[in-house]
Amino acid sequence: MMNFNTFYQQIAQNRLAGWLNTLPAQLTQWQKDQLHGEFAQWQKTLDALPNTTPSNVDLTNGVIVGDSNDITPGEYKRIENLLRKFKPWRKGPYHIHGLHIDTEWRSDFKWDRLAPHISSLQDKYVLDIGCGSGYHLWRMRGNGAKFVVGIDPTQLFYTQFNAIQHFINDPAVNLLPLGVEDLPELEAFDSVFAMGVLYHRRSPIDFLYQLKAQLVKGGELVLETLVVDGDANTVLVPGERYAKMRNVWFLPSCEAMSGWLTRCGFSNIRVVDTDITSFEEQRKTDWIDTESLQDFLDPADPSKTIEGYPAPKRAIFIANK
């Protein structure tokens, strides 16, 4: 069973201490009632990972832990076999002692698009909501963040994060198996990231207020979401599926999204990047064993989803509380 005591001890000594009023009870309840049916097996697989001593950890140019010379060929094969048990690996890539975990998404592409535009993370408290397996948590730490917290309720992602943490062992980087609705109004983070989450929320305005409630006064929100072309009144509400995803609710235009942020009290709102998702950024690999972008688009017209909607286009918004 996962032990969160180290995290509790850390936040007891920093600006997140108020979270201790609710968090331990939430996570105790999660361990008691909400564990995935495969969680115990995933934990056994984690426990079987060999202990290694990386010759280096590079979180600036990627998530790169050591190289193949740090371990024996047998250890390399063991690590590969164990990590493959956590498929599908969605977000990455990771390089662990020379092993390339070639994830479905090239999340480094997104990081490269946003990094020139965000405020310095040096010595900052950073929260990443809907962080997946935590790839960007490591990049935030590599850019100088003092304390990084990610939340994502998907337990496989939580397990994948702990597999990477096994090799890096950095207590300043943490992932908790929670949803945004589980967060109290902490008002404690200098930067809050929410990337690829808003369109999964049934109430985007409530979601924006939840993000705002985590920021210190003047703190920075970095929000990335699917958008559509149009004016301030344009919002696509798909039918049962969008790009084969069931849980897609609202795709605003950039102007509409900016209006929502204004309505929620954010200031200094700017769109710093828009990008059509490419087959280079999201694709099938042997680390996922599932469909990917090419299966979600109309084979006769890749500018449309299989359902006939505009193909995925993403925009990055930055705003201040």
Tab-separated table of C-alpha atoms in Angstrom:
chain	number	residue	atom	x	y	z
A	1	MET	CA	0.000	0.000	0.000
A	2	MET	CA	1.233	3.487	-0.830
A	3	ASN	CA	2.469	5.538	2.084
A	4	PHE	CA	1.878	9.278	1.916
A	5	ASN	CA	3.561	10.102	5.244
A	6	THR	CA	6.634	11.641	3.617
A	7	PHE	CA	4.412	14.022	1.673
A	8	TYR	CA	2.473	14.919	4.811
A	9	GLN	CA	5.717	15.617	6.661
A	10	GLN	CA	6.920	17.871	3.865
A	11	ILE	CA	3.797	19.988	3.586
A	12	ALA	CA	3.563	20.310	7.366
A	13	GLN	CA	6.703	22.433	7.061
A	14	ASN	CA	5.720	24.529	4.038
A	15	ARG	CA	2.938	26.751	2.740
A	16	LEU	CA	0.679	23.756	1.988
A	17	ALA	CA	0.243	22.901	5.689
A	18	GLY	CA	-3.462	23.778	5.585
A	19	TRP	CA	-4.023	20.878	3.209
A	20	LEU	CA	-3.458	18.506	6.133
A	21	ASN	CA	-6.946	19.405	7.368
A	22	THR	CA	-8.508	17.343	4.578
A	23	LEU	CA	-5.913	15.372	2.623
A	24	PRO	CA	-5.056	12.465	4.978
A	25	ALA	CA	-8.711	11.505	5.384
A	26	GLN	CA	-9.258	11.669	1.620
A	27	LEU	CA	-6.316	9.434	0.829
A	28	THR	CA	-7.181	6.982	3.603
A	29	GLN	CA	-10.679	6.688	2.127
A	30	TRP	CA	-9.173	6.258	-1.348
A	31	GLN	CA	-6.974	3.386	-0.171
A	32	LYS	CA	-9.896	1.757	1.596
A	33	ASP	CA	-12.649	2.006	-1.002
A	34	GLN	CA	-11.437	3.139	-4.404
A	35	LEU	CA	-8.468	1.027	-5.461
A	36	HIS	CA	-8.479	-0.340	-8.996
A	37	GLY	CA	-8.835	-4.108	-9.283
A	38	GLU	CA	-5.296	-4.396	-10.685
A	39	PHE	CA	-3.710	-2.015	-8.204
A	40	ALA	CA	-2.266	-4.723	-5.951
A	41	GLN	CA	-0.599	-6.384	-8.951
A	42	TRP	CA	0.766	-3.051	-10.149
A	43	GLN	CA	2.231	-2.514	-6.697
A	44	LYS	CA	3.944	-5.918	-6.805
A	45	THR	CA	5.435	-5.002	-10.175
A	46	LEU	CA	6.703	-1.699	-8.761
A	47	ASP	CA	8.270	-3.515	-5.826
A	48	ALA	CA	10.106	-5.812	-8.254
A	49	LEU	CA	11.943	-2.940	-9.980
A	50	PRO	CA	15.679	-3.162	-9.264
A	51	ASN	CA	17.384	-0.429	-7.280
A	52	THR	CA	19.885	1.446	-9.403
A	53	THR	CA	22.349	4.307	-9.016
A	54	PRO	CA	21.968	6.669	-11.989
A	55	SER	CA	25.145	8.341	-13.190
A	56	ASN	CA	23.079	11.441	-13.940
A	57	VAL	CA	19.502	12.736	-13.942
A	58	ASP	CA	18.665	15.277	-16.647
A	59	LEU	CA	15.277	16.963	-16.228
A	60	THR	CA	16.206	20.000	-18.308
A	61	ASN	CA	16.481	18.404	-21.736
A	62	GLY	CA	13.920	15.670	-21.096
A	63	VAL	CA	13.322	13.040	-18.426
A	64	ILE	CA	16.586	11.167	-18.719
A	65	VAL	CA	17.818	8.913	-15.926
A	66	GLY	CA	21.317	7.486	-16.139
A	67	ASP	CA	22.447	5.354	-19.070
A	68	SER	CA	22.826	1.701	-19.950
A	69	ASN	CA	26.353	1.556	-18.512
A	70	ASP	CA	24.910	2.032	-15.004
A	71	ILE	CA	23.258	-1.387	-15.031
A	72	THR	CA	23.840	-4.927	-16.259
A	73	PRO	CA	22.142	-6.262	-19.424
A	74	GLY	CA	20.041	-8.461	-17.186
A	75	GLU	CA	18.851	-5.485	-15.143
A	76	TYR	CA	18.025	-3.611	-18.351
A	77	LYS	CA	15.862	-6.478	-19.579
A	78	ARG	CA	14.190	-6.804	-16.191
A	79	ILE	CA	13.369	-3.091	-16.102
A	80	GLU	CA	11.963	-3.207	-19.619
A	81	ASN	CA	9.807	-6.258	-18.930
A	82	LEU	CA	8.418	-4.766	-15.722
A	83	LEU	CA	7.700	-1.312	-17.143
A	84	ARG	CA	5.885	-2.833	-20.113
A	85	LYS	CA	3.402	-4.298	-17.634
A	86	PHE	CA	2.151	-0.725	-17.085
A	87	LYS	CA	1.014	-0.211	-20.677
A	88	PRO	CA	-0.489	1.897	-22.123
A	89	TRP	CA	2.072	4.646	-21.558
A	90	ARG	CA	0.345	7.811	-22.793
A	91	LYS	CA	2.564	10.797	-21.908
A	92	GLY	CA	6.348	11.033	-22.083
A	93	PRO	CA	8.884	10.096	-23.380
A	94	TYR	CA	11.108	8.704	-20.636
A	95	HIS	CA	14.663	7.431	-20.886
A	96	ILE	CA	15.582	5.082	-18.023
A	97	HIS	CA	19.138	3.715	-18.111
A	98	GLY	CA	19.083	3.729	-21.887
A	99	LEU	CA	15.565	2.297	-22.150
A	100	HIS	CA	13.374	4.530	-24.306
A	101	ILE	CA	9.752	4.476	-23.165
A	102	ASP	CA	8.277	5.688	-26.445
A	103	THR	CA	4.937	6.991	-25.228
A	104	GLU	CA	1.891	7.715	-27.377
A	105	TRP	CA	2.284	11.464	-26.884
A	106	ARG	CA	5.471	13.431	-27.388
A	107	SER	CA	4.735	15.596	-24.364
A	108	ASP	CA	8.110	17.256	-24.816
A	109	PHE	CA	6.665	18.956	-27.909
A	110	LYS	CA	4.027	20.651	-25.754
A	111	TRP	CA	6.631	21.628	-23.176
A	112	ASP	CA	8.786	23.177	-25.887
A	113	ARG	CA	5.813	25.215	-27.103
A	114	LEU	CA	4.907	26.621	-23.708
A	115	ALA	CA	8.268	26.960	-21.956
A	116	PRO	CA	9.323	30.236	-23.647
A	117	HIS	CA	6.111	31.941	-22.520
A	118	ILE	CA	5.680	30.996	-18.854
A	119	SER	CA	7.049	32.849	-15.861
A	120	SER	CA	10.183	31.496	-14.254
A	121	LEU	CA	9.538	28.442	-12.110
A	122	GLN	CA	12.704	28.965	-10.092
A	123	ASP	CA	11.975	28.278	-6.399
A	124	LYS	CA	8.224	28.212	-7.090
A	125	TYR	CA	5.410	26.015	-5.815
A	126	VAL	CA	3.753	24.442	-8.854
A	127	LEU	CA	0.532	22.441	-9.276
A	128	ASP	CA	-0.297	20.385	-12.387
A	129	ILE	CA	-3.959	19.358	-12.566
A	130	GLY	CA	-4.723	16.287	-14.656
A	131	CYS	CA	-1.017	15.570	-14.952
A	132	GLY	CA	-1.256	12.038	-16.364
A	133	SER	CA	1.838	10.016	-15.467
A	134	GLY	CA	3.646	13.198	-14.511
A	135	TYR	CA	5.986	13.901	-17.428
A	136	HIS	CA	5.587	17.654	-17.089
A	137	LEU	CA	6.103	17.491	-13.315
A	138	TRP	CA	9.691	16.444	-13.980
A	139	ARG	CA	10.186	19.163	-16.565
A	140	MET	CA	8.871	21.751	-14.077
A	141	ARG	CA	11.350	20.508	-11.509
A	142	GLY	CA	14.087	20.641	-14.138
A	143	ASN	CA	13.208	24.282	-14.668
A	144	GLY	CA	13.871	25.098	-11.036
A	145	ALA	CA	10.545	24.581	-9.259
A	146	LYS	CA	10.967	24.193	-5.506
A	147	PHE	CA	7.976	21.921	-4.881
A	148	VAL	CA	5.843	20.250	-7.539
A	149	VAL	CA	2.487	18.561	-7.006
A	150	GLY	CA	0.461	16.793	-9.670
A	151	ILE	CA	-3.029	15.409	-9.285
A	152	ASP	CA	-4.672	12.808	-11.489
A	153	PRO	CA	-7.293	10.249	-10.419
A	154	THR	CA	-6.237	7.619	-12.981
A	155	GLN	CA	-4.496	4.954	-10.929
A	156	LEU	CA	-2.435	3.543	-13.782
A	157	PHE	CA	-0.926	7.007	-14.302
A	158	TYR	CA	-0.211	7.188	-10.579
A	159	THR	CA	1.555	3.838	-10.805
A	160	GLN	CA	3.567	4.915	-13.856
A	161	PHE	CA	4.670	8.052	-12.014
A	162	ASN	CA	5.869	5.954	-9.092
A	163	ALA	CA	7.801	3.733	-11.477
A	164	ILE	CA	9.732	6.759	-12.754
A	165	GLN	CA	10.064	8.151	-9.224
A	166	HIS	CA	11.631	4.828	-8.200
A	167	PHE	CA	14.645	5.681	-10.352
A	168	ILE	CA	14.786	9.460	-9.743
A	169	ASN	CA	13.843	9.545	-6.047
A	170	ASP	CA	13.113	13.271	-5.736
A	171	PRO	CA	10.815	14.072	-2.788
A	172	ALA	CA	10.110	17.545	-4.194
A	173	VAL	CA	8.074	15.964	-7.025
A	174	ASN	CA	4.791	14.341	-6.046
A	175	LEU	CA	1.647	12.948	-7.647
A	176	LEU	CA	-1.566	12.385	-5.712
A	177	PRO	CA	-4.454	10.213	-6.996
A	178	LEU	CA	-7.058	12.968	-6.745
A	179	GLY	CA	-9.376	14.937	-9.017
A	180	VAL	CA	-9.659	18.725	-9.031
A	181	GLU	CA	-12.968	18.446	-7.198
A	182	ASP	CA	-11.052	16.946	-4.251
A	183	LEU	CA	-8.951	20.084	-3.723
A	184	PRO	CA	-9.757	22.630	-1.029
A	185	GLU	CA	-9.161	26.303	-1.814
A	186	LEU	CA	-5.446	26.245	-1.073
A	187	GLU	CA	-4.401	29.602	-2.609
A	188	ALA	CA	-0.814	28.392	-2.219
A	189	PHE	CA	0.693	27.764	-5.666
A	190	ASP	CA	2.694	30.282	-7.681
A	191	SER	CA	1.851	28.496	-10.942
A	192	VAL	CA	-1.040	26.196	-11.795
A	193	PHE	CA	-0.998	24.154	-14.993
A	194	ALA	CA	-4.137	22.555	-16.444
A	195	MET	CA	-3.384	20.971	-19.793
A	196	GLY	CA	-5.803	18.762	-21.697
A	197	VAL	CA	-8.418	18.828	-18.957
A	198	LEU	CA	-10.957	21.613	-19.496
A	199	TYR	CA	-12.820	19.884	-22.340
A	200	HIS	CA	-13.351	16.850	-20.089
A	201	ARG	CA	-15.195	18.953	-17.489
A	202	ARG	CA	-18.975	19.233	-17.623
A	203	SER	CA	-18.809	22.724	-16.147
A	204	PRO	CA	-15.819	24.636	-17.542
A	205	ILE	CA	-16.619	27.791	-15.593
A	206	ASP	CA	-16.659	25.935	-12.273
A	207	PHE	CA	-13.368	24.330	-13.320
A	208	LEU	CA	-11.759	27.726	-13.938
A	209	TYR	CA	-12.840	28.898	-10.480
A	210	GLN	CA	-11.318	25.730	-8.998
A	211	LEU	CA	-8.020	26.536	-10.712
A	212	LYS	CA	-8.124	30.122	-9.514
A	213	ALA	CA	-8.674	28.944	-5.929
A	214	GLN	CA	-5.303	27.145	-5.941
A	215	LEU	CA	-3.257	30.209	-6.912
A	216	VAL	CA	-1.622	32.810	-4.741
A	217	LYS	CA	-2.600	36.403	-5.539
A	218	GLY	CA	-0.873	37.315	-8.785
A	219	GLY	CA	-0.073	33.668	-9.513
A	220	GLU	CA	0.023	32.333	-13.049
A	221	LEU	CA	-2.389	29.949	-14.755
A	222	VAL	CA	-1.137	27.956	-17.744
A	223	LEU	CA	-4.118	26.367	-19.473
A	224	GLU	CA	-4.011	24.256	-22.628
A	225	THR	CA	-7.193	22.996	-24.223
A	226	LEU	CA	-8.856	21.958	-27.451
A	227	VAL	CA	-10.275	24.925	-29.364
A	228	VAL	CA	-12.213	25.593	-32.556
A	229	ASP	CA	-12.137	28.482	-34.968
A	230	GLY	CA	-14.740	31.194	-34.449
A	231	ASP	CA	-15.701	34.388	-32.643
A	232	ALA	CA	-16.424	35.189	-28.997
A	233	ASN	CA	-19.715	33.286	-29.150
A	234	THR	CA	-18.384	30.105	-30.779
A	235	VAL	CA	-18.359	26.944	-28.652
A	236	LEU	CA	-18.563	23.416	-30.055
A	237	VAL	CA	-20.567	20.970	-27.942
A	238	PRO	CA	-19.967	17.579	-29.594
A	239	GLY	CA	-22.406	14.694	-29.628
A	240	GLU	CA	-21.742	11.418	-27.880
A	241	ARG	CA	-18.118	11.283	-29.062
A	242	TYR	CA	-15.377	13.574	-30.293
A	243	ALA	CA	-12.361	11.852	-31.885
A	244	LYS	CA	-13.785	8.645	-30.339
A	245	MET	CA	-13.641	10.190	-26.847
A	246	ARG	CA	-16.888	10.027	-24.883
A	247	ASN	CA	-16.111	12.655	-22.259
A	248	VAL	CA	-15.646	15.798	-24.363
A	249	TRP	CA	-18.057	18.573	-23.475
A	250	PHE	CA	-17.010	22.078	-24.556
A	251	LEU	CA	-14.551	23.243	-27.215
A	252	PRO	CA	-14.493	27.053	-27.247
A	253	SER	CA	-12.878	29.403	-29.723
A	254	CYS	CA	-9.797	31.206	-28.429
A	255	GLU	CA	-11.850	34.367	-28.092
A	256	ALA	CA	-14.589	32.576	-26.169
A	257	MET	CA	-12.022	30.917	-23.880
A	258	SER	CA	-10.462	34.296	-23.166
A	259	GLY	CA	-13.924	35.609	-22.330
A	260	TRP	CA	-14.495	32.766	-19.866
A	261	LEU	CA	-11.187	33.552	-18.148
A	262	THR	CA	-12.140	37.219	-17.932
A	263	ARG	CA	-15.547	36.357	-16.514
A	264	CYS	CA	-13.838	34.274	-13.801
A	265	GLY	CA	-11.665	37.202	-12.754
A	266	PHE	CA	-8.367	36.356	-14.422
A	267	SER	CA	-6.268	39.168	-15.866
A	268	ASN	CA	-3.426	39.607	-18.362
A	269	ILE	CA	-4.949	36.872	-20.527
A	270	ARG	CA	-3.046	35.913	-23.639
A	271	VAL	CA	-3.000	33.114	-26.189
A	272	VAL	CA	0.654	32.175	-26.604
A	273	ASP	CA	0.358	29.212	-28.973
A	274	THR	CA	-2.079	27.365	-31.221
A	275	ASP	CA	-1.212	24.072	-32.834
A	276	ILE	CA	-2.901	21.357	-34.882
A	277	THR	CA	-2.094	18.002	-33.299
A	278	SER	CA	0.168	16.107	-35.691
A	279	PHE	CA	0.815	12.416	-36.283
A	280	GLU	CA	4.350	13.060	-35.066
A	281	GLU	CA	3.108	14.281	-31.680
A	282	GLN	CA	0.432	11.631	-31.057
A	283	ARG	CA	0.846	8.183	-32.566
A	284	LYS	CA	0.828	4.455	-31.976
A	285	THR	CA	3.905	2.920	-30.415
A	286	ASP	CA	4.667	-0.501	-28.980
A	287	TRP	CA	4.276	1.021	-25.506
A	288	ILE	CA	0.498	1.534	-25.856
A	289	ASP	CA	-1.192	-1.357	-27.760
A	290	THR	CA	-4.248	0.831	-28.447
A	291	GLU	CA	-5.564	3.195	-31.098
A	292	SER	CA	-4.151	6.687	-31.529
A	293	LEU	CA	-4.673	9.882	-33.517
A	294	GLN	CA	-4.665	8.299	-36.979
A	295	ASP	CA	-7.610	6.141	-35.888
A	296	PHE	CA	-9.552	9.143	-34.581
A	297	LEU	CA	-9.541	11.149	-37.827
A	298	ASP	CA	-11.486	10.738	-41.050
A	299	PRO	CA	-9.203	8.651	-43.303
A	300	ALA	CA	-10.472	10.534	-46.361
A	301	ASP	CA	-10.061	13.990	-44.765
A	302	PRO	CA	-7.677	14.259	-41.794
A	303	SER	CA	-8.833	17.830	-41.182
A	304	LYS	CA	-11.916	16.241	-39.578
A	305	THR	CA	-12.470	13.735	-36.803
A	306	ILE	CA	-14.051	10.394	-37.580
A	307	GLU	CA	-17.369	11.974	-36.490
A	308	GLY	CA	-16.974	14.950	-38.848
A	309	TYR	CA	-15.905	17.622	-36.352
A	310	PRO	CA	-12.814	19.812	-36.850
A	311	ALA	CA	-9.635	17.836	-36.094
A	312	PRO	CA	-7.951	18.502	-32.730
A	313	LYS	CA	-6.488	21.988	-32.460
A	314	ARG	CA	-4.926	23.067	-29.189
A	315	ALA	CA	-4.243	26.477	-27.711
A	316	ILE	CA	-2.202	27.554	-24.710
A	317	PHE	CA	-3.558	30.390	-22.568
A	318	ILE	CA	-1.646	32.189	-19.828
A	319	ALA	CA	-3.388	34.411	-17.282
A	320	ASN	CA	-2.919	35.805	-13.794
A	321	LYS	CA	-5.076	35.741	-10.696
